[in-house]
Coordinates of C-alpha atoms in Angstrom, one line a residue:
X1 CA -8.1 -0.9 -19.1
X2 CA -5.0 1.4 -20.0
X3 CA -1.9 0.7 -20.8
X4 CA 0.2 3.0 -18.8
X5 CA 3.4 2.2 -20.2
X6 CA 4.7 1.1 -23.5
X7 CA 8.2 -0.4 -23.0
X8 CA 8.8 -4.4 -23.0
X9 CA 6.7 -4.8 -19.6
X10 CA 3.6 -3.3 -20.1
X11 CA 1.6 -1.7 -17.1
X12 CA -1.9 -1.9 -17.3
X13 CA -3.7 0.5 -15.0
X14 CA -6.7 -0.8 -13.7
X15 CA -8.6 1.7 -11.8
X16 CA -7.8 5.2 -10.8
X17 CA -7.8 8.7 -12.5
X18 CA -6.4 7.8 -15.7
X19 CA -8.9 5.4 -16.6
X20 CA -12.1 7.4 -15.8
X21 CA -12.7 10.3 -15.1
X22 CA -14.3 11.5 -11.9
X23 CA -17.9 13.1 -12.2
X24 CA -19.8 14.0 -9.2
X25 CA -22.7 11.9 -7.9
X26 CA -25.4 14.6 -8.9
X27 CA -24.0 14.3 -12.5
X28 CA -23.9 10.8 -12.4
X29 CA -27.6 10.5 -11.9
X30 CA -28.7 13.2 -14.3
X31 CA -26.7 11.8 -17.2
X32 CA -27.2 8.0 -16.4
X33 CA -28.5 7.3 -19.9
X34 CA -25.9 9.6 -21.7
X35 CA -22.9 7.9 -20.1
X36 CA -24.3 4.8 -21.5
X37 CA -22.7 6.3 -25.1
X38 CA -19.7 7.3 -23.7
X39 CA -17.1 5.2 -24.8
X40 CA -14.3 6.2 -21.8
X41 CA -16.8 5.5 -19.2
X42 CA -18.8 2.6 -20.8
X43 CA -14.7 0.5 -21.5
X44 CA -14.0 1.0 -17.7
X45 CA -13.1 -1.8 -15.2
X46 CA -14.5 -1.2 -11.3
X47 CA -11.9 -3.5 -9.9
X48 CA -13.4 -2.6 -6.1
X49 CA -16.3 -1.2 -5.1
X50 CA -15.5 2.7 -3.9
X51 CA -12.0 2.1 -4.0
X52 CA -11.4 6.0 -3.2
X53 CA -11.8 8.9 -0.7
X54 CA -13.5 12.0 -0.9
X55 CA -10.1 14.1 -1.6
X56 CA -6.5 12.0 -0.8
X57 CA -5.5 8.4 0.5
X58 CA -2.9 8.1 2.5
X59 CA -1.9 4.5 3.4
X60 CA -3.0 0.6 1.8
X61 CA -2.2 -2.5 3.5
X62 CA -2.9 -6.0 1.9
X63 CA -3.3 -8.7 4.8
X64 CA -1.3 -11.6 4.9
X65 CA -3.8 -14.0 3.5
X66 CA -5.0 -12.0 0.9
X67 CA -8.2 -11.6 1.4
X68 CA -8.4 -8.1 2.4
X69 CA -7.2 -4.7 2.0
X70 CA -7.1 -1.7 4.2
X71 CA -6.5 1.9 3.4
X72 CA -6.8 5.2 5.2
X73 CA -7.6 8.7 3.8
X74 CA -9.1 12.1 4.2
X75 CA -11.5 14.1 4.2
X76 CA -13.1 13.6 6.9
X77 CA -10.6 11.2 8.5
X78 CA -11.2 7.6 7.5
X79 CA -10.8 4.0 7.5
X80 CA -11.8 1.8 4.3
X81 CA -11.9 -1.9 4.3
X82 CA -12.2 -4.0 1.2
X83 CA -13.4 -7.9 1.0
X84 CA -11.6 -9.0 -2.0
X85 CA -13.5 -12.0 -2.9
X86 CA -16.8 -9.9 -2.9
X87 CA -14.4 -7.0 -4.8
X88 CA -16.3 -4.6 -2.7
X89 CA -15.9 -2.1 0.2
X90 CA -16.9 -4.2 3.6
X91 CA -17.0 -1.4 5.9
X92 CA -16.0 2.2 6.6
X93 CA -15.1 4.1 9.2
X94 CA -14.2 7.8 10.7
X95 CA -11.0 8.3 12.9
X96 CA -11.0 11.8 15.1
X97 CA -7.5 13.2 13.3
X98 CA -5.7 12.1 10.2
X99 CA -3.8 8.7 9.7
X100 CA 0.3 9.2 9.3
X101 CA 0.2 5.2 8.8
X102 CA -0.8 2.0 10.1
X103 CA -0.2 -2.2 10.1
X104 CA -2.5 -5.4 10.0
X105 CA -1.6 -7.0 13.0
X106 CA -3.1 -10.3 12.5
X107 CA -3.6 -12.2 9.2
X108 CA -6.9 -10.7 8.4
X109 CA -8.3 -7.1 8.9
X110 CA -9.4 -7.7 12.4
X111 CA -6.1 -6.6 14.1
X112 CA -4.6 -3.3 13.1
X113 CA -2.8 -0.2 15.0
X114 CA -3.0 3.0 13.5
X115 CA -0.7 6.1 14.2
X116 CA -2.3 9.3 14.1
X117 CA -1.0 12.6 13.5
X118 CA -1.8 13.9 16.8
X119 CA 0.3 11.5 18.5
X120 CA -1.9 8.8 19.6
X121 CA -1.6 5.1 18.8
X122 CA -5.3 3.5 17.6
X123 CA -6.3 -0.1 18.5
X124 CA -9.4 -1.1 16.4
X125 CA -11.3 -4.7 15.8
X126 CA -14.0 -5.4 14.0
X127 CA -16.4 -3.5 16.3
X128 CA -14.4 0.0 16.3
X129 CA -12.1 1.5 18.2
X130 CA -11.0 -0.7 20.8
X131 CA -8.0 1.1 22.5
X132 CA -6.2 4.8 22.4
X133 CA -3.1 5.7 24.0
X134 CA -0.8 8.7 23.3
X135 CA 2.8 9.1 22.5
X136 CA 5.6 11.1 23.8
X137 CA 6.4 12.8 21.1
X138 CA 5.5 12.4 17.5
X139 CA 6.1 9.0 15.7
X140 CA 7.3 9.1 12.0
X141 CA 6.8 5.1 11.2
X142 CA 5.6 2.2 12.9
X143 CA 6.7 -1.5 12.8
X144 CA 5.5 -4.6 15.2
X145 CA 8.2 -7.1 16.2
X146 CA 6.1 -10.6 16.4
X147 CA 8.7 -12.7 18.5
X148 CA 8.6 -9.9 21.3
X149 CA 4.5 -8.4 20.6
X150 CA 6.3 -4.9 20.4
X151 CA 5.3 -2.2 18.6
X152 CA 8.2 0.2 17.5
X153 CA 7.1 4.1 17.3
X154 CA 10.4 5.9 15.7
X155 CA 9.9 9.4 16.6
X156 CA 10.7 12.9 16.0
X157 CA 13.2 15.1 18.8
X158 CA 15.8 14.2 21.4
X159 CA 15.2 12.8 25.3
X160 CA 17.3 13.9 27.9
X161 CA 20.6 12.1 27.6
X162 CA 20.5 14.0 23.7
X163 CA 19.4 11.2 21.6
X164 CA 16.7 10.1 19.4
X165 CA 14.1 7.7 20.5
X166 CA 12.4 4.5 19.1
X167 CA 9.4 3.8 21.8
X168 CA 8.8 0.6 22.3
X169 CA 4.6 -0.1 23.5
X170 CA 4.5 -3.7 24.9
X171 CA 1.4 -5.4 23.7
X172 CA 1.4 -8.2 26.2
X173 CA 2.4 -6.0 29.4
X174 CA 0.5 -3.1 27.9
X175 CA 2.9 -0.3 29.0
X176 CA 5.6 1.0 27.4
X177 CA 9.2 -0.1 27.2
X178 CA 12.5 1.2 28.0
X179 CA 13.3 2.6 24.1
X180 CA 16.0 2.2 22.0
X181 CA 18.1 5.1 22.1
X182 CA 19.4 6.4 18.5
X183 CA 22.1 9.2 17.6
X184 CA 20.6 11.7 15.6
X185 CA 23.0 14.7 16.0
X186 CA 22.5 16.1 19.9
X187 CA 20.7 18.2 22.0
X188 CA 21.6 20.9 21.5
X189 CA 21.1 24.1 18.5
X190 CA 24.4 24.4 17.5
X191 CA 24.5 20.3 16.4
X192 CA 24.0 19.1 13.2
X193 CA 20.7 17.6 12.7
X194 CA 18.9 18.7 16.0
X195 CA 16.9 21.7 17.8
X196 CA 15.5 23.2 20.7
X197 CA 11.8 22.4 19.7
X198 CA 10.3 18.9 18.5
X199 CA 8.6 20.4 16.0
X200 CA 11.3 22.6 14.6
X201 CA 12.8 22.3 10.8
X202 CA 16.1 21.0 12.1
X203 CA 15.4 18.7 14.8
X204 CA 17.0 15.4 14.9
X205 CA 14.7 12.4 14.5
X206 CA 14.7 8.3 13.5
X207 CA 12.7 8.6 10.3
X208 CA 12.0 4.6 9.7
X209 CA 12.0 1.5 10.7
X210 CA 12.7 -2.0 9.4
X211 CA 12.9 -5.5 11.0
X212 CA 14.5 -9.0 9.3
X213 CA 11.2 -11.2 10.4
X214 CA 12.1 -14.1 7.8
X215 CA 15.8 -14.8 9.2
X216 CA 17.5 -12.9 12.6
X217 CA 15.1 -10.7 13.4
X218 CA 17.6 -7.9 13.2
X219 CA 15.9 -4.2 13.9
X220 CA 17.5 -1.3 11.5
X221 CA 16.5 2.7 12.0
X222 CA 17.3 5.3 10.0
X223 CA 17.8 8.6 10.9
X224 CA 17.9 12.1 10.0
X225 CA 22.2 12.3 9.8
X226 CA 21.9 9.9 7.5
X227 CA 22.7 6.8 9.6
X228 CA 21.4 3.5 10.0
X229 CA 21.5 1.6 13.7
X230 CA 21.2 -2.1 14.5
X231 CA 19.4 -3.2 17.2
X232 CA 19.4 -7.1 18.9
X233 CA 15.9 -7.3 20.4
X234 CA 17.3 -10.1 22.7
X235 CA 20.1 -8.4 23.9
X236 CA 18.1 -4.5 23.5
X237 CA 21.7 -3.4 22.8
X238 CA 23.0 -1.3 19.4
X239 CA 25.2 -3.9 17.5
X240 CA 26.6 -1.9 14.4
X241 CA 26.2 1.6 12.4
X242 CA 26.2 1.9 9.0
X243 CA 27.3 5.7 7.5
X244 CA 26.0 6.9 4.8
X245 CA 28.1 7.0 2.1
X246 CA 30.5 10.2 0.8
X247 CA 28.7 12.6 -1.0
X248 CA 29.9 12.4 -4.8
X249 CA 29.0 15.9 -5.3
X250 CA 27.7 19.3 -3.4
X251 CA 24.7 19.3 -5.3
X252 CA 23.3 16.0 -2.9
X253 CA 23.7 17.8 -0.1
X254 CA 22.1 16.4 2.9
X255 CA 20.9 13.1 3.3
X256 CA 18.4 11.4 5.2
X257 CA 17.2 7.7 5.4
X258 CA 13.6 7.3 4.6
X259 CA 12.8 4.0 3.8
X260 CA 14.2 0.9 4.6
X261 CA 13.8 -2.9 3.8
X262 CA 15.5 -6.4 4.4
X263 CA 15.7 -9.0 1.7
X264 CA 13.9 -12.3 2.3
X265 CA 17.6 -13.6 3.2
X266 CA 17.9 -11.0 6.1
X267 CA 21.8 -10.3 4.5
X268 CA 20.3 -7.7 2.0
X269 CA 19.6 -4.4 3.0
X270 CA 18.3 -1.4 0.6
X271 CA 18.0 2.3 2.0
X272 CA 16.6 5.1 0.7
X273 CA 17.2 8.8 1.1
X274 CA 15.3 12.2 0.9
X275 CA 17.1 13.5 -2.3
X276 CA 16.0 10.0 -4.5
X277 CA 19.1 7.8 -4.0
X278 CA 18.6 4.4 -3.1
X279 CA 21.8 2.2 -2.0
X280 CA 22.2 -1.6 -1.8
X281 CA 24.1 -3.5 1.0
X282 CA 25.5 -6.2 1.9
X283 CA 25.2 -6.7 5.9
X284 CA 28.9 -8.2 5.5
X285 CA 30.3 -5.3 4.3
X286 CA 29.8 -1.6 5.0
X287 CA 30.4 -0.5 0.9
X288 CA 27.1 -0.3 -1.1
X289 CA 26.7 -2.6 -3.6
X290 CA 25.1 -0.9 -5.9
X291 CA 24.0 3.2 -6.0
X292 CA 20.7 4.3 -7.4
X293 CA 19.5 7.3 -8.2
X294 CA 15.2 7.5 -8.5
X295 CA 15.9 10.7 -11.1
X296 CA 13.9 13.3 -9.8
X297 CA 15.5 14.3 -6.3
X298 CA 12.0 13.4 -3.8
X299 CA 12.4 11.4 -0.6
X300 CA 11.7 7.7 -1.3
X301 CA 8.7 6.6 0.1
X302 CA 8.5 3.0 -0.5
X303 CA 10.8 -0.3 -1.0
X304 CA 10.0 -3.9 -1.4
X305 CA 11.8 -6.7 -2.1
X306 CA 9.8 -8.4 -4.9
X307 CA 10.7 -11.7 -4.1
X308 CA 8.1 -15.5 -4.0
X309 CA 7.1 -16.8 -1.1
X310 CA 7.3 -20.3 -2.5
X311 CA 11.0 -21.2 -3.3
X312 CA 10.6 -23.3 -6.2
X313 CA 9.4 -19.8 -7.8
X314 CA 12.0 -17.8 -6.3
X315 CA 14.7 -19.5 -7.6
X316 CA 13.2 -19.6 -11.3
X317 CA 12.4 -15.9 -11.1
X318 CA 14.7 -13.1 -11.4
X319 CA 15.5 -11.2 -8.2
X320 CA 13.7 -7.1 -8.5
X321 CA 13.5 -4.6 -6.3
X322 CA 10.2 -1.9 -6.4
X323 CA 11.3 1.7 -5.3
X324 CA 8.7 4.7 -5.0
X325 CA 8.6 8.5 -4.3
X326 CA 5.8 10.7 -4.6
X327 CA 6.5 10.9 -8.3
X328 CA 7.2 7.8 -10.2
X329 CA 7.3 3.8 -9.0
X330 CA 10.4 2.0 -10.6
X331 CA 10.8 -2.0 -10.9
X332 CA 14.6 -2.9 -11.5
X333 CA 17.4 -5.4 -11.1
X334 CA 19.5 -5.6 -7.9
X335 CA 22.4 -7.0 -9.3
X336 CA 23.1 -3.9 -12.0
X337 CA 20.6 -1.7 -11.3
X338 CA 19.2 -2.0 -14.8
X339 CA 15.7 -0.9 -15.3
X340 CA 12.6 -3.0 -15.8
X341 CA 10.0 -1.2 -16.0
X342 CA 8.1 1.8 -14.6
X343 CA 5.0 3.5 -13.5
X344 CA 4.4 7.1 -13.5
X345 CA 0.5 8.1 -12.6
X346 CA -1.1 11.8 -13.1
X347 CA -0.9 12.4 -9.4
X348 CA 1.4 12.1 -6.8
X349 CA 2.3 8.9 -4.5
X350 CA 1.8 8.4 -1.1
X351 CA 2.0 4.8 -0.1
X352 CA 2.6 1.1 -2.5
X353 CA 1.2 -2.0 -1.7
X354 CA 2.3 -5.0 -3.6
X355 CA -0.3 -8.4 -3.3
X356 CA 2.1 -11.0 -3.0
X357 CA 3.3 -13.6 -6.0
X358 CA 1.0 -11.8 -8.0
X359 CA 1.5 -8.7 -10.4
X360 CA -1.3 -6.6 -9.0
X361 CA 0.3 -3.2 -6.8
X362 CA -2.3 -1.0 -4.9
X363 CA -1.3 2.7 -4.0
X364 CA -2.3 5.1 -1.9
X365 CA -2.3 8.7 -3.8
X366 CA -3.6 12.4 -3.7
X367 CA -6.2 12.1 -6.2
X368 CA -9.5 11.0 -4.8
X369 CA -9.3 7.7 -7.0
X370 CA -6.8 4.8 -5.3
X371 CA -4.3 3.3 -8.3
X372 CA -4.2 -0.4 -9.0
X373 CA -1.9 -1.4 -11.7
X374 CA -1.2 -5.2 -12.9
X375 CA 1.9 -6.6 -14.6
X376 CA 1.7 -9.7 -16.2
X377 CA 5.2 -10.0 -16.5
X378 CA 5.3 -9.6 -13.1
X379 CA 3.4 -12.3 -11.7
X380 CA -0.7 -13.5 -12.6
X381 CA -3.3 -11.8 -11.3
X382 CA -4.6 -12.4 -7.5
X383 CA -7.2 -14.8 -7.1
X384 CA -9.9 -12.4 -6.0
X385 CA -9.3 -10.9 -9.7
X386 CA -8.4 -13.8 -11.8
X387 CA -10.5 -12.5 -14.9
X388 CA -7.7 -9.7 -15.7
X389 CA -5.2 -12.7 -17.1
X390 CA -7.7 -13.7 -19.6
X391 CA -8.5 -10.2 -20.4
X392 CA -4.6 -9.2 -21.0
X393 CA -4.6 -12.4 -22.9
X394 CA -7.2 -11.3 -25.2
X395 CA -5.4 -8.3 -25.7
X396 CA -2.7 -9.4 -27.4
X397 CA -1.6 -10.9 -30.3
X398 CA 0.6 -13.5 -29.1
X399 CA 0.6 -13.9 -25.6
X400 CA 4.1 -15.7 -25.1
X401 CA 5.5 -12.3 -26.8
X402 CA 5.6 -9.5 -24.7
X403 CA 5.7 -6.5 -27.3
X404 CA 2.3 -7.8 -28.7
X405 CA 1.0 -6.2 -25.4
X406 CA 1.9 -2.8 -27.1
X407 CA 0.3 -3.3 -30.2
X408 CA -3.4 -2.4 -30.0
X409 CA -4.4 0.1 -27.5
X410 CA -7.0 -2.0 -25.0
X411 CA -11.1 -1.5 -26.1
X412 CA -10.3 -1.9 -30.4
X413 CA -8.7 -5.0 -30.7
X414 CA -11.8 -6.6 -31.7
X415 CA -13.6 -3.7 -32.9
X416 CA -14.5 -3.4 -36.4
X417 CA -12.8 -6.5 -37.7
X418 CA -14.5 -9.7 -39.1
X419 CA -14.0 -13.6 -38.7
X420 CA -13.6 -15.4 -42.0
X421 CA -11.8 -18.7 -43.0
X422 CA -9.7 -19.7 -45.1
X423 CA -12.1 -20.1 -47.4
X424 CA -13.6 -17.5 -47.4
X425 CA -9.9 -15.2 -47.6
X426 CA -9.3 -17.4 -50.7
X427 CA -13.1 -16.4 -52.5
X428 CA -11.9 -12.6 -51.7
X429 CA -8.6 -12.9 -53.6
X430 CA -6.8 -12.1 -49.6
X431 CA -4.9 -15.2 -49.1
X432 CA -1.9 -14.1 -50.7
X433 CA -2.1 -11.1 -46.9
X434 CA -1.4 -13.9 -44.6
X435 CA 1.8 -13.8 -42.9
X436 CA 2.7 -10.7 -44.5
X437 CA 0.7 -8.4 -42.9
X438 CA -1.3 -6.8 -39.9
X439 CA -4.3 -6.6 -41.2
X440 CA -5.0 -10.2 -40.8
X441 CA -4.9 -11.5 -37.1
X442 CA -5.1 -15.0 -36.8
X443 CA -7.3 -16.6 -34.4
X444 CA -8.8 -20.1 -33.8
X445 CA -9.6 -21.8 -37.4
X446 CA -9.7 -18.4 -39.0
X447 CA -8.8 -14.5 -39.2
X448 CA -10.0 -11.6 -38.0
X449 CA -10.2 -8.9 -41.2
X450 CA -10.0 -5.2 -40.9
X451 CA -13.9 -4.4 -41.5
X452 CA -12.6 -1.7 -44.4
X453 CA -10.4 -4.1 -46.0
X454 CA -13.6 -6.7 -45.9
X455 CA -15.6 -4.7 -47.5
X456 CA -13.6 -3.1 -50.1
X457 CA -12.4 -6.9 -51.4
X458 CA -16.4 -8.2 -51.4
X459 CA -17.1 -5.2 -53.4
X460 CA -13.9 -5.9 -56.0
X461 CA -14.7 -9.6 -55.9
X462 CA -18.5 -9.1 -57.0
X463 CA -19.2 -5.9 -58.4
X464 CA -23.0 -6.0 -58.6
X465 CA -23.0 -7.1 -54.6
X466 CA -25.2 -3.8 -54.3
X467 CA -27.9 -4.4 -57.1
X468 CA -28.2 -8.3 -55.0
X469 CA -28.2 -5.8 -51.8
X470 CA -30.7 -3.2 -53.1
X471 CA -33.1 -5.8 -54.2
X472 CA -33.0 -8.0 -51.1
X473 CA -33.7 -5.1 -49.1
X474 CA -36.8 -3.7 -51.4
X475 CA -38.2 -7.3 -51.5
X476 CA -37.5 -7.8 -47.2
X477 CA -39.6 -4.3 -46.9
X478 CA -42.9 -5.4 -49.6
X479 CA -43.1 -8.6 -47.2
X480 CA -43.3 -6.5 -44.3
X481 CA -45.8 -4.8 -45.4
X482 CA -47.7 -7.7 -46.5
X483 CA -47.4 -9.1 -42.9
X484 CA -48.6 -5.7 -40.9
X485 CA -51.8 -5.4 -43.6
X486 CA -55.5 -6.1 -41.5
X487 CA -56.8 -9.4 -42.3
X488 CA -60.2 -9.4 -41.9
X489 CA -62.4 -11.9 -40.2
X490 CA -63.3 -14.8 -42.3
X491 CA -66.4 -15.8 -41.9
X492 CA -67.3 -19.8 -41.2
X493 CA -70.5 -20.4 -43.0
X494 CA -70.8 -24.6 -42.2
X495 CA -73.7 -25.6 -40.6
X496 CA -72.3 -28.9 -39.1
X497 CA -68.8 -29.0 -37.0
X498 CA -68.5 -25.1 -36.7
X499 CA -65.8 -25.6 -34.4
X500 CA -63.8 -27.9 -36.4
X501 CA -64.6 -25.2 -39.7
X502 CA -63.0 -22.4 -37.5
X503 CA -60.0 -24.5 -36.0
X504 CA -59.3 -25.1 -39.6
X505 CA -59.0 -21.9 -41.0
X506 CA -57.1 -20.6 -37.9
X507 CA -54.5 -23.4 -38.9
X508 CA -54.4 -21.8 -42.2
X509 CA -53.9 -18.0 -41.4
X510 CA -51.1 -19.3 -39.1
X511 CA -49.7 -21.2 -42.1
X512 CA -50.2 -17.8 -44.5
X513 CA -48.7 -15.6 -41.7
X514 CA -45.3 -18.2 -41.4
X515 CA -44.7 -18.6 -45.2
X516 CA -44.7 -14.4 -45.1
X517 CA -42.2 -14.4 -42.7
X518 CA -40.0 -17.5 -44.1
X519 CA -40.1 -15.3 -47.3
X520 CA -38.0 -12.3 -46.7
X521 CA -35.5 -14.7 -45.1
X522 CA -35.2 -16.6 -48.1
X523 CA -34.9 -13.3 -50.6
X524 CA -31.8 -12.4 -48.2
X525 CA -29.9 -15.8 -48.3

């Protein structure tokens, strides 16, 4: 266990590339024994059970009880379902083309619609596949509105009237909707943000998708011109637009809206663009609240409002937002935009999932290893994984301080340091170090002593330690040999009671044999 990053709020990184490196099975198996004395592979944590893919992941879902996770990855297309109690993978399976994303529909695993790249829509259960039905054209995000069983399918090109579509699939009725109609620029070539081909570089499309479950239910999509539309489900009728704000500078250029995501409150709303800016808003007001800026230019991917369920936590906890792009994941304040703390792994980001009230985040990635990183600060670790807290714990010096978590690097805390009393510091002259140093970590009734310094004090304290040392040692090895000498068979030579006569003398060899034991013992105390 890593620690990723070494500001105030430490991110330790759990499982993926930059805690072990990937060896193929056939090397596995040959060098079982070696790896054994490795110490990168021998200090690493399994957190799951085949928590990868055989080259990229694409999407990770936690369900809404927490008892599961789903992700979906390549290559060959594929499905992986983890039991998180059991920490290991429950099933697997193989989807005919890749996954663009997907949702849990029901509290569990058993529910979940996938959207494929060739512009299907997947139903699966527990038993497979259960239903396959293909789109118009091809989606770009997909959200399920619960109050009306709806999935939403925002999707790429321009209908007849010129506008961009949001499909609605009716899960009750089973047929498609009427769907929302967005602006995205026109119909025709010469309009910004459109083309003649729905599959063109400049065609006009709704990128995301967001809905307000916890308060109005109010459905937001952003497009490619860099507006955001809001949609009454009830009434199925566009209530407001939000424009993107004025470009501060040329060098911006274009922006498009690729994420989205409502506060708890439902009067929060945070977008994010394809050139890294991120913009808070109040749904009173059409001016940001606050601007920013990801740092290095890539559409964001991923936003979440890291807010409790359970109010009494909410309100003791301070409000942060968690903003991703393929590069870096950034934790910061809402009400500033002040920084809290960061994550930046070795390879790039495709998808974030954060387990709720916890500090555990689970991402989807390009390496063949899926990332899980846990901050303490953050929240305690899931049930399913309640070990890490007393692992972080006993990485630290203090635990109520959070710069102790930088201190050590994790795996040589412990390592080559000794437990002594007070005492014992006191026979060694090394009282005088407590309080004043690091070389003396308290713990318990005692202190854990650098190894080095131990010795080195023993050694000043009694000089002729090694003489005591030496002769113990030569002594423990002449009662060794005594014991592996061949005793030979003592004849019994009474006439009467033979078998008493024998017992007897087996009573004393066993004596003989456990004073020659007891001895060396005694020479080294």
């Amino acid at each position: 266990m890593k620690i990723s990053n070494h500001s105030a709020v430490p991110v330790y990184t759990i499982s993926g590339s930059s805690t072990a490196r990937p060896l193929p099975e056939w090397r596995a198996r040959k060098l079982k024994r070696s790896l054994k004395n490795d110490p990168e592979y021998a200090s690493r944590i399994e957190l799951l059970q085949d928590f990868e893919f055989e080259e990229a992941s694409q999407c990770v879902r936690v369900s809404d009880d927490g008892q599961w996770v789903m992700s979906t990855g390549t290559y060959k297309p594929q499905i992986h379902t983890h039991y998180l109690p059991h920490l290991s993978l429950s099933f697997a399976r193989h989807t005919i083309s890749l996954n663009t994303t997907f949702l849990l529909l029901s509290s569990d695993y058993s529910k979940s619609l996938h959207l494929q790249s060739d512009r299907s829509l997947e139903f699966h259960t527990p038993l497979g596949c259960h239903y396959t039905t293909r789109l118009p054209r091809y989606g770009r995000d997909l959200q399920y509105d619960k109050r009306s069983a709806e999935a939403l399918i925002p999707a790429v090109g321009v209908n007849e009237n010129g506008n961009g579509e949001v499909f609605r699939l009716n899960l009750e009725a089973g047929r498609y909707m009427r769907g929302y109609e967005v602006d995205v620029g026109g119909d025709d070539s010469t309009s910004s943000g459109s083309g003649p081909l729905q599959g063109g570089i400049s065609i006009g499309s709704v990128n995301t998708a967001a809905i307000a479950e916890d308060s109005h239910n109010l459905l937001a999509f952003g497009t490619s011109v860099g507006t955001v539309e809001f949609w009454d489900a009830r009434s199925r009728g566009r209530i407001g637009i939000l424009q993107s704000p004025r470009q501060s500078s040329p060098i911006e250029g274009k922006q498009e809206i690729t994420a989205l995501e409502f506060s708890r409150s439902g009067l929060g709303l945070a977008t994010g663009s394809s050139t890294g800016l991120i913009h808070l808003y109040d749904l009173r007001s059409s001016n940001p609240l606050l601007k920013k800026d990801q740092g290095y230019g890539y559409p964001i991917k991923t936003l979440i409002y890291l807010s409790s369920s359970t109010s009494t936590r909410a309100q003791t906890s301070e409000p942060k937002i968690l903003s991703g792009d393929k590069r870096i994941i950034k934790i910061w304040s809402p009400e500033d935009g002040s920084p809290w703390t960061s994550v930046e792994p070795a390879v790039d980001i495709n998808c974030v999932a954060w387990c709720k009230d916890s500090g555990m985040l689970l991402t989807a990635n390009e390496g063949r290893q899926q990332h899980a990183f846990f901050i303490p600060q953050l929240g305690p670790a899931p049930k399913w994984c309640s070990f890490l807290d007393n692992l972080v714990e006993e990485m630290a010096e203090d635990p109520n301080d959070p710069n102790a978590y930088t201190s050590q690097k994790a795996g040589n805390v412990y390592d080559n340091y000794k437990f002594l009393t007070m005492q014992q510091l006191q026979s060694l002259n090394l009282s005088h170090l407590v309080g004043t140093t690091s070389l003396l970590r308290p713990y318990m009734h005692g202190y854990f002593v650098a190894q080095r310094l131990y010795e080195e004090a023993k050694l000043i304290a009694d000089p002729f330690v090694w003489e005591e040392e030496r002769n113990k040692r030569v002594k423990h090895k002449i009662h060794m040999e005594r014991e592996s000498r061949i005793r030979g068979n003592k004849k019994v030579i009474a006439k009467v009671n033979k078998r008493l006569a024998e017992k007897m003398m087996e009573r004393i060899e066993r004596e003989e044999r456990r004073q020659a034991k007891e001895s060396p013992r005694e020479g080294r105390r």
